[in-house]
Coordinates of N, CA and C in Angstrom, one line a residue:
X1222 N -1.2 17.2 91.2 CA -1.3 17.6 92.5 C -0.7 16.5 93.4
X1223 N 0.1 17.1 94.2 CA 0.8 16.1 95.4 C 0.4 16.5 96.7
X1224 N -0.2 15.6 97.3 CA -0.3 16.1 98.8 C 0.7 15.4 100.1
X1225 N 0.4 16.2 100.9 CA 2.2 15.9 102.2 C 1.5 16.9 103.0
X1226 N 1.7 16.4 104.2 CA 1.7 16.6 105.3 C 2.5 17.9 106.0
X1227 N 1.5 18.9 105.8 CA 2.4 20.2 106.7 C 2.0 20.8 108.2
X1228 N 3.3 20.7 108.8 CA 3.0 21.5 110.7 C 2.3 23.0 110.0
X1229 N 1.4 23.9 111.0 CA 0.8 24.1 110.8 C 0.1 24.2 112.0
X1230 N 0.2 25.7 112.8 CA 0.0 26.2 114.1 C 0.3 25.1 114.9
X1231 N 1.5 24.4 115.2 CA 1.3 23.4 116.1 C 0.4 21.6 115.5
X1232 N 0.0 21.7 114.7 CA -0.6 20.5 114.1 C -0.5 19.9 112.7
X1233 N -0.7 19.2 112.5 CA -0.1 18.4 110.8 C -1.6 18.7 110.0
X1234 N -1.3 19.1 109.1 CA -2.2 19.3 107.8 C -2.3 19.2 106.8
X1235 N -3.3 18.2 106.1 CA -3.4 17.9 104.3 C -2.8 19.0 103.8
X1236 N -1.7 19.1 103.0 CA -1.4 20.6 101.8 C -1.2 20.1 100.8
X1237 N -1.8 20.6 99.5 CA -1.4 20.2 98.3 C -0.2 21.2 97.8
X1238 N 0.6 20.6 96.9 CA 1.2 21.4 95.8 C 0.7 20.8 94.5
X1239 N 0.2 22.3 93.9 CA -0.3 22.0 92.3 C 0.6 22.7 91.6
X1240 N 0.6 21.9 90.2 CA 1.9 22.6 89.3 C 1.1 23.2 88.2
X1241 N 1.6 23.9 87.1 CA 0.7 24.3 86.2 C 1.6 23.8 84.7
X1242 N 1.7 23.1 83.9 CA 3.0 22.7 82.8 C 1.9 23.4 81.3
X1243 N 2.8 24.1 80.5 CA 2.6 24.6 79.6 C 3.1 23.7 78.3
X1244 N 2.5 24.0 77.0 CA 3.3 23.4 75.7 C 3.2 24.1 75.0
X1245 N 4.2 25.0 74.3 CA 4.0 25.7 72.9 C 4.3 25.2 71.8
X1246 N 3.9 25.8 70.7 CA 3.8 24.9 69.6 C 4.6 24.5 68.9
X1247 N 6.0 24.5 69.3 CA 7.3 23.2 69.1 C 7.4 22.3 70.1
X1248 N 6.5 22.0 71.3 CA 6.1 21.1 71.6 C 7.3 21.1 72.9
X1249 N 7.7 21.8 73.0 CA 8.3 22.7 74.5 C 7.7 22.9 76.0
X1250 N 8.0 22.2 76.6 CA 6.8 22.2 77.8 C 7.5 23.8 79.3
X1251 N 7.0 23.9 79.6 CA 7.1 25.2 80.5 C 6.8 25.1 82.0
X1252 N 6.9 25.1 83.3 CA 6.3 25.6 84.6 C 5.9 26.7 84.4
X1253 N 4.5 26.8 84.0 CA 3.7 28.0 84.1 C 3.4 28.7 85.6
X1254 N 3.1 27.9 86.7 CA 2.9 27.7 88.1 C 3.2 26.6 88.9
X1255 N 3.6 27.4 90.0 CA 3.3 26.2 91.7 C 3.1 26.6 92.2
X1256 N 2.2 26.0 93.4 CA 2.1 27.1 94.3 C 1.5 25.8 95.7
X1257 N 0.8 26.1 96.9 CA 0.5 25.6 97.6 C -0.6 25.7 98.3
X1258 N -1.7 24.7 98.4 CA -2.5 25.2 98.6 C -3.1 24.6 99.3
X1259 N -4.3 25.0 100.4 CA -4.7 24.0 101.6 C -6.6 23.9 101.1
X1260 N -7.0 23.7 99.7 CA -8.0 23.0 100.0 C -8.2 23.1 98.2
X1261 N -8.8 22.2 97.7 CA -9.3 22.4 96.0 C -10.3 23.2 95.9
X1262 N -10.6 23.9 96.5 CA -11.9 25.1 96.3 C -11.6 25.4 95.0
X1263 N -12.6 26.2 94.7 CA -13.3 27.3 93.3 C -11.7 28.2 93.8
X1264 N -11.9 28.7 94.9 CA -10.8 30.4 95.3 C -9.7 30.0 95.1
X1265 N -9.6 28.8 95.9 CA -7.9 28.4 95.2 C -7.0 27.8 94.2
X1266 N -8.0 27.5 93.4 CA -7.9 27.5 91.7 C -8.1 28.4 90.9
X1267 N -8.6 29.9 91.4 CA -8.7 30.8 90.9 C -7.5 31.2 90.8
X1268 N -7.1 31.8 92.4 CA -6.0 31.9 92.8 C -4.6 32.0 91.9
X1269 N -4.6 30.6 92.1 CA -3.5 29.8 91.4 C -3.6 30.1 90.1
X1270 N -4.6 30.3 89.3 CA -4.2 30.0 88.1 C -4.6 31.7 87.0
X1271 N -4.5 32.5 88.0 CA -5.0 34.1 87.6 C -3.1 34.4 87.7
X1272 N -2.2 33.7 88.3 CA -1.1 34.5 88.3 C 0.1 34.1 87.2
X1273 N -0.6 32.9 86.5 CA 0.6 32.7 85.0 C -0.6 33.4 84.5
X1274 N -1.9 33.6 84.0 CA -2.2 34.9 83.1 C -2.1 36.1 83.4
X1275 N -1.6 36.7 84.7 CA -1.4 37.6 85.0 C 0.0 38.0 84.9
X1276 N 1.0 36.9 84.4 CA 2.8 37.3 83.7 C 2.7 37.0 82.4
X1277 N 1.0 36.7 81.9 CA 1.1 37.1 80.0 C 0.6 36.0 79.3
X1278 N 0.2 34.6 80.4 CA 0.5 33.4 79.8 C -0.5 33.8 78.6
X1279 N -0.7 33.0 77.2 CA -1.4 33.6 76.2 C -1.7 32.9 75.4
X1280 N -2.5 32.9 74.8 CA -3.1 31.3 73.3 C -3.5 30.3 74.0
X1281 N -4.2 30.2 75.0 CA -4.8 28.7 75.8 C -5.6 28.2 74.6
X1282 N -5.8 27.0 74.4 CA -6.1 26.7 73.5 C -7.0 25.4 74.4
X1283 N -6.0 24.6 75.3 CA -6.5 23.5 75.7 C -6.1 23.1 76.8
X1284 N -7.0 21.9 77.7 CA -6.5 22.3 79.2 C -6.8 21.0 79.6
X1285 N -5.9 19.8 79.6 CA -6.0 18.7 80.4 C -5.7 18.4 81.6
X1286 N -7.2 18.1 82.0 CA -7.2 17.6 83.8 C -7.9 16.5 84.6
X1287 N -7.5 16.2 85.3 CA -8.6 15.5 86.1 C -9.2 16.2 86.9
X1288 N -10.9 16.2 86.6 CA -11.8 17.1 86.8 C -12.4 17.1 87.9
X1289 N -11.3 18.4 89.1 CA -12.1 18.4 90.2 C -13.5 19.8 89.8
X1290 N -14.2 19.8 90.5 CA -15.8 21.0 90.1 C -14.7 22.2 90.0
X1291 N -14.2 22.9 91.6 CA -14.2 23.8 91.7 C -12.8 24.6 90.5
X1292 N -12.1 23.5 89.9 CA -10.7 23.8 89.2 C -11.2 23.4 87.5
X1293 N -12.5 23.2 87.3 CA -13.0 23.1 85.8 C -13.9 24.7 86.1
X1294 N -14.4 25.0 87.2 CA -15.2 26.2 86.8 C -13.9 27.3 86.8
X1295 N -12.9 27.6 87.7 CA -12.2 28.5 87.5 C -11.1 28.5 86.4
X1296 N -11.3 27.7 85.0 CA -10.4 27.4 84.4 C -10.9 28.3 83.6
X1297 N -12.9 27.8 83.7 CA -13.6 29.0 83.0 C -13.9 30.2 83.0
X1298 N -13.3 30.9 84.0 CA -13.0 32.1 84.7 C -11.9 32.9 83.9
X1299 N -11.1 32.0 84.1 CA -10.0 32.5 83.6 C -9.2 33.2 82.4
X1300 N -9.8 31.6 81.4 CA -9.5 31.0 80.5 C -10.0 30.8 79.5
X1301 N -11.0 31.9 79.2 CA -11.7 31.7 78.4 C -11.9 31.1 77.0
X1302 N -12.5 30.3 77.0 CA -12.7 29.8 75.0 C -12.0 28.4 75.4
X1303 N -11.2 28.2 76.3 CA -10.2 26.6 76.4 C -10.9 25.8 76.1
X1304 N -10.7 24.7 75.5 CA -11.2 23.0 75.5 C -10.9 22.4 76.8
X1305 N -12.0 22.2 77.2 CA -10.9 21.0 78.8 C -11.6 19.4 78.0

């Protein structure tokens, strides 16, 4: 996650970009997702990460992160059975 500064009605605002990198098992890495987001909520980690399973992503197996609350519960939402 990178955060930068976006205008925004007239005023500057924290915005993250979060990426999503995939590995299959020839050890091939992927951009599953990016997208932008203006807070780490539960919703917008939902969000974000309902739209590479929603183009098929498949076989999660395992999911390393640095563990904000609301982006370990929606991983479990999503993602069921994963190792974090």
């Amino acid at each position: 996650m990178t955060y930068f500064k976006c205008r925004c009605g007239g005023r500057a605002a924290s915005t993250a970009a979060v990426t999503a990198i995939g590995c299959d098992e020839s050890g091939w890495r992927q951009v599953l997702g990016v997208s932008v987001v203006d807070t780490e909520s539960h919703d917008s980690w939902l969000g974000f990460l309902q739209a590479p399973r929603d183009r098929g992503t498949s076989g999660n197996e395992f999911v390393r992160i640095r563990c904000p609350r609301g982006l370990v519960r929606a991983i479990g939402e999503v993602f069921q059975g994963v190792f974090l």
